[in-house]
Amino acid sequence: MDNNEGGSSNLNIPKVDDTNYLHWSMQMEAHLCHKGLTKYITETTEAINIKHAETVDTLMNYMSETTFKAIITPQNEENPYKIWSSILFIVKRPSATLTKLQEMMHLEESWKNRMPVVSKSNEKSSKEQSDAAAALMQHNPEATSHNSKNCWQLHPEQRPHPSQMIPPLAKLLLLSMLKSRTGMSLRYLSYSRKQQASRLC
C-alpha cells in the first residue's frame, strides 16, 4: 500500500550533516521522487502550493540542528529549491574541501614515512642527489617576500603545516563566496572555522 500522503512513517533517512551527505542525498532524493516532489528541489518554481510546503517539511525534518541553523534563513524557509541548493553548497563548502585536503596531506606524509630504505647500490646516486638538493637549499637573495632568517629553504622547521598555508586572499574569497550563497555573516563563519579548528587539534 503506497503512502503518498502524510509524514515520515518508518523512514530510515538519517539527518544530514557534514559526514553523511552522499548517503542522505540518495535516500532523500528517492523519498522525494516516490512522493512526486523531486521537481520542487530541481526547478526554481515560484508558485507556492501544498507540495512546496510538503517538500520543505520533508527537507527540514531530516537535517541536523547545526545544518538547519546554517541553511534555513527567512529568505529561503518556504522555497525547497533554495533549501536544496543551500544544502548542496554547504556540504561542498570550502571548509569541507579543506578537511579532505588535510586528510590527503596526512596520507601523503604517512606514505613518505613508509618509503623503503635506500640500498647500497643506490647510495652513490642518492649522495649525488642529496648534494644537488643541498645546493638548491639556499636562500635566494633576490627574494622580496622574506629574508634569510625567515627562509623556509634554510629553516624548514618554520614552514607552517600545509593546512595553514591558504593565502589570506583565498580565505577572503572563500568566505565571501560562502556568505553570498548562504547569507551567513563573516563573523559567524570565522567563529565556525575556529570551532572546527579547535576540534581538529
Coordinates of C-alpha atoms in Angstrom, one line a residue:
M1 CA 0.0 0.0 0.0
D2 CA 1.5 3.3 -1.1
N3 CA 1.6 6.2 1.4
N4 CA 1.9 9.3 -0.7
E5 CA 0.0 11.4 1.8
G6 CA 1.2 12.1 5.3
G7 CA 4.5 12.3 7.0
S8 CA 7.6 10.2 7.6
S9 CA 6.4 6.8 8.8
N10 CA 9.0 4.1 9.2
L11 CA 11.6 6.0 7.1
N12 CA 15.3 5.3 7.9
I13 CA 16.7 8.5 6.4
P14 CA 19.5 10.0 8.6
K15 CA 19.7 13.7 9.4
V16 CA 22.1 15.4 7.0
D17 CA 25.4 16.7 8.4
D18 CA 29.0 17.2 7.3
T19 CA 29.8 13.5 7.3
N20 CA 26.8 11.7 5.6
Y21 CA 25.7 13.9 2.7
L22 CA 26.1 11.3 -0.1
H23 CA 24.1 8.6 1.8
W24 CA 21.5 11.2 2.9
S25 CA 21.0 12.7 -0.5
M26 CA 20.5 9.4 -2.2
Q27 CA 17.8 8.4 0.3
M28 CA 16.2 11.8 0.3
E29 CA 16.0 12.0 -3.5
A30 CA 14.5 8.6 -3.6
H31 CA 11.9 9.5 -1.0
L32 CA 11.1 12.8 -2.7
C33 CA 10.8 11.0 -6.0
H34 CA 8.4 8.5 -4.5
K35 CA 6.2 11.3 -3.2
G36 CA 6.4 13.1 -6.5
L37 CA 8.3 16.1 -5.0
T38 CA 11.6 16.0 -6.9
K39 CA 10.7 18.8 -9.3
Y40 CA 10.4 21.2 -6.3
I41 CA 14.1 20.8 -5.4
T42 CA 15.4 20.8 -9.0
E43 CA 13.4 23.6 -10.5
T44 CA 13.1 27.2 -9.4
T45 CA 9.3 27.3 -9.4
E46 CA 7.9 30.3 -7.6
A47 CA 4.3 29.0 -7.2
I48 CA 3.6 28.3 -3.6
N49 CA 1.3 25.3 -3.0
I50 CA 0.8 22.3 -0.8
K51 CA 3.6 20.3 -2.5
H52 CA 6.1 23.1 -1.8
A53 CA 5.2 23.0 1.9
E54 CA 5.4 19.3 2.0
T55 CA 8.8 19.3 0.3
V56 CA 10.1 22.0 2.7
D57 CA 8.8 20.0 5.7
T58 CA 10.4 16.8 4.5
L59 CA 13.8 18.5 4.0
M60 CA 13.7 20.3 7.3
N61 CA 12.8 17.1 9.2
Y62 CA 16.0 15.4 8.0
M63 CA 18.6 18.0 8.9
S64 CA 20.8 18.1 12.0
E65 CA 20.3 21.1 14.2
T66 CA 23.7 22.5 13.1
T67 CA 22.8 22.1 9.4
F68 CA 19.4 23.6 9.9
K69 CA 20.9 26.7 11.5
A70 CA 23.4 27.0 8.7
I71 CA 20.9 26.6 5.9
I72 CA 17.4 27.9 6.8
T73 CA 17.0 31.6 6.6
P74 CA 13.9 33.9 6.3
Q75 CA 14.7 34.2 2.6
N76 CA 14.6 30.5 1.8
E77 CA 12.4 28.9 4.5
E78 CA 9.5 28.4 2.1
N79 CA 11.4 27.6 -1.0
P80 CA 12.5 24.0 -1.4
Y81 CA 14.8 24.7 -4.4
K82 CA 16.7 27.3 -2.4
I83 CA 17.0 25.0 0.6
W84 CA 18.3 22.1 -1.5
S85 CA 20.8 24.4 -3.3
S86 CA 22.0 25.6 0.1
I87 CA 22.4 22.1 1.3
L88 CA 24.5 21.3 -1.8
F89 CA 26.6 24.3 -1.3
I90 CA 27.2 23.9 2.5
V91 CA 28.1 20.2 2.1
K92 CA 30.5 21.1 -0.8
R93 CA 31.8 24.2 1.0
P94 CA 35.4 25.1 1.1
S95 CA 36.0 24.0 4.7
A96 CA 34.7 20.5 3.8
T97 CA 37.1 20.5 0.9
L98 CA 39.9 21.8 3.2
T99 CA 39.2 18.9 5.6
K100 CA 39.5 16.5 2.7
L101 CA 42.8 18.1 1.6
Q102 CA 44.1 17.9 5.1
E103 CA 43.4 14.2 5.1
M104 CA 45.1 13.8 1.8
M105 CA 48.2 15.7 3.2
H106 CA 48.3 13.3 6.2
L107 CA 48.1 10.4 3.8
E108 CA 50.9 11.8 1.8
E109 CA 53.0 12.3 4.9
S110 CA 52.4 8.7 6.1
W111 CA 53.2 7.4 2.6
K112 CA 56.5 9.3 2.7
N113 CA 57.3 7.8 6.1
R114 CA 56.9 4.3 4.7
M115 CA 59.4 4.8 1.9
P116 CA 61.9 1.9 1.8
V117 CA 65.5 2.4 3.0
V118 CA 67.9 3.0 0.2
S119 CA 70.1 0.1 -0.8
K120 CA 73.9 0.3 -1.0
S121 CA 73.8 0.1 -4.8
N122 CA 71.8 3.3 -4.9
E123 CA 73.9 5.0 -2.2
K124 CA 76.1 6.8 -4.7
S125 CA 73.3 8.2 -6.8
S126 CA 71.5 9.2 -3.5
K127 CA 74.6 11.0 -2.4
E128 CA 74.7 12.9 -5.7
Q129 CA 71.0 13.8 -5.3
S130 CA 71.4 15.0 -1.8
D131 CA 74.4 17.2 -2.8
A132 CA 72.2 18.7 -5.6
A133 CA 69.4 19.2 -3.1
A134 CA 71.7 20.9 -0.7
A135 CA 72.8 23.2 -3.4
L136 CA 69.2 24.1 -4.0
M137 CA 68.5 24.7 -0.3
Q138 CA 69.9 28.2 -0.3
H139 CA 68.2 31.5 0.3
N140 CA 67.6 33.5 -2.9
P141 CA 69.0 36.9 -2.1
E142 CA 66.7 38.4 -4.7
A143 CA 63.6 37.3 -2.8
T144 CA 61.5 40.3 -1.7
S145 CA 58.9 38.4 0.4
H146 CA 61.3 37.2 3.1
N147 CA 64.8 37.5 4.4
S148 CA 67.3 34.6 5.1
K149 CA 66.2 34.4 8.8
N150 CA 62.7 33.6 7.7
C151 CA 63.6 31.4 4.7
W152 CA 61.9 28.0 4.6
Q153 CA 64.7 26.6 2.4
L154 CA 67.2 27.3 5.2
H155 CA 64.8 26.7 8.1
P156 CA 62.3 24.1 7.1
E157 CA 61.0 23.8 10.7
Q158 CA 59.5 27.3 10.3
R159 CA 57.3 26.2 7.4
P160 CA 53.7 26.1 8.5
H161 CA 51.6 23.0 8.2
P162 CA 50.0 22.7 4.6
S163 CA 46.5 23.2 6.1
Q164 CA 47.6 26.6 7.4
M165 CA 49.1 27.8 4.1
I166 CA 46.0 29.1 2.4
P167 CA 46.8 32.6 1.3
P168 CA 44.7 35.4 3.0
L169 CA 43.2 36.5 -0.3
A170 CA 42.0 32.9 -0.9
K171 CA 40.5 32.8 2.6
L172 CA 38.6 36.0 2.0
L173 CA 37.4 34.8 -1.4
L174 CA 36.1 31.5 0.1
L175 CA 34.4 33.3 2.9
S176 CA 32.7 35.9 0.7
M177 CA 31.5 33.1 -1.7
L178 CA 30.1 31.3 1.3
K179 CA 28.4 34.4 2.6
S180 CA 26.9 35.3 -0.8
R181 CA 25.5 31.8 -1.2
T182 CA 24.2 31.2 2.3
G183 CA 23.6 34.7 3.7
M184 CA 25.7 34.0 6.8
S185 CA 27.8 36.7 8.3
L186 CA 31.6 36.6 8.2
R187 CA 31.7 36.8 12.0
Y188 CA 29.7 33.6 12.2
L189 CA 31.9 31.9 9.6
S190 CA 35.1 32.9 11.4
Y191 CA 33.6 31.6 14.7
S192 CA 32.6 28.3 12.9
R193 CA 36.2 27.9 11.5
K194 CA 37.7 28.5 15.0
Q195 CA 35.4 25.9 16.4
Q196 CA 36.3 23.4 13.7
A197 CA 40.0 24.1 14.1
S198 CA 39.7 23.5 17.9
R199 CA 38.1 20.2 17.2
L200 CA 40.9 19.1 14.9
C201 CA 43.6 19.8 17.4

